[in-house]
Phi, psi and omega in degrees: 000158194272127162262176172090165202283329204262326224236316159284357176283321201259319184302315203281338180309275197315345205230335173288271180302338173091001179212164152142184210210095168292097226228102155250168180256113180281233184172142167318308173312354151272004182251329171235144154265145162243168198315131165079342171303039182301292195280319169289353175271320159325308182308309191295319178308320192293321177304325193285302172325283180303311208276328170317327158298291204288010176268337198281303203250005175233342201249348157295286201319302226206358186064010192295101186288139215217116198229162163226133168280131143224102159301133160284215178298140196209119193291087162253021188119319217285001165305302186292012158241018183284114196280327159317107198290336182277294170325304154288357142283325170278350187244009139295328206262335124331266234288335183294334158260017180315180199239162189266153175296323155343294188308320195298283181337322170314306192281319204302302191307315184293310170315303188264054332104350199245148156328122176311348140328336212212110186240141175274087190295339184195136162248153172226090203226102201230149163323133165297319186288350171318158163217063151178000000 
């Protein structure tokens, strides 16, 4: 069940009315792992999990709409904040075909976007040229 202060502000309103709409953002990396990606991807597998519960137990249950985001490589900066010179060449070397966050904002809107009848469970949205 969704838990936590954020999660309790919000569930009895939304399970009281029978409506709202939930959006977490994951990541391809919850769908492939990629090299030395182990451990980030676990988190995203976990989100993959988790948002997949909450459809089970709030968006059957309760009419609750229940969405996931999964971006690939997305140009926000973070290649340059990588302090490893090897890490930061490769996640420079991503990061050149990245997607503008515009596009993500975009898959966001079309999920919540929708008829309360009708939930978009997952986007999946990456550079074309990604190969993962």
């Amino acid at each position: 069940m969704l838990t936590g202060p954020h999660a309790d502000a919000v569930r009895p309103a939304m399970i009281a009315r029978r409506s709202g709409h939930i959006l977490n953002l994951s990541s391809v990396a919850g769908i492939r792992v990629g090299d030395a990606g182990g451990v980030y991807s676990a988190t995203k597998f976990f989100i993959r999990g988790i948002t997949d519960s909450f459809r089970r137990e709030v968006g059957i249950a309760h009419g609750i709409q229940v969405s996931m985001i999964s971006p690939g490589v997305i140009d926000t900066g973070w290649a340059d904040k990588v302090s490893n010179a090897e890490g930061k060449r490769i996640a420079q070397d991503l990061n050149e075909d990245a997607i503008h966050p515009d596009h993500v904002a975009d898959a966001v809107v079309h999920a919540l976007d929708q008829h309360t009848d009708v939930t978009v469970n997952d986007i999946v949205i990456h550079p074309t040229r990604q190969d993962w």
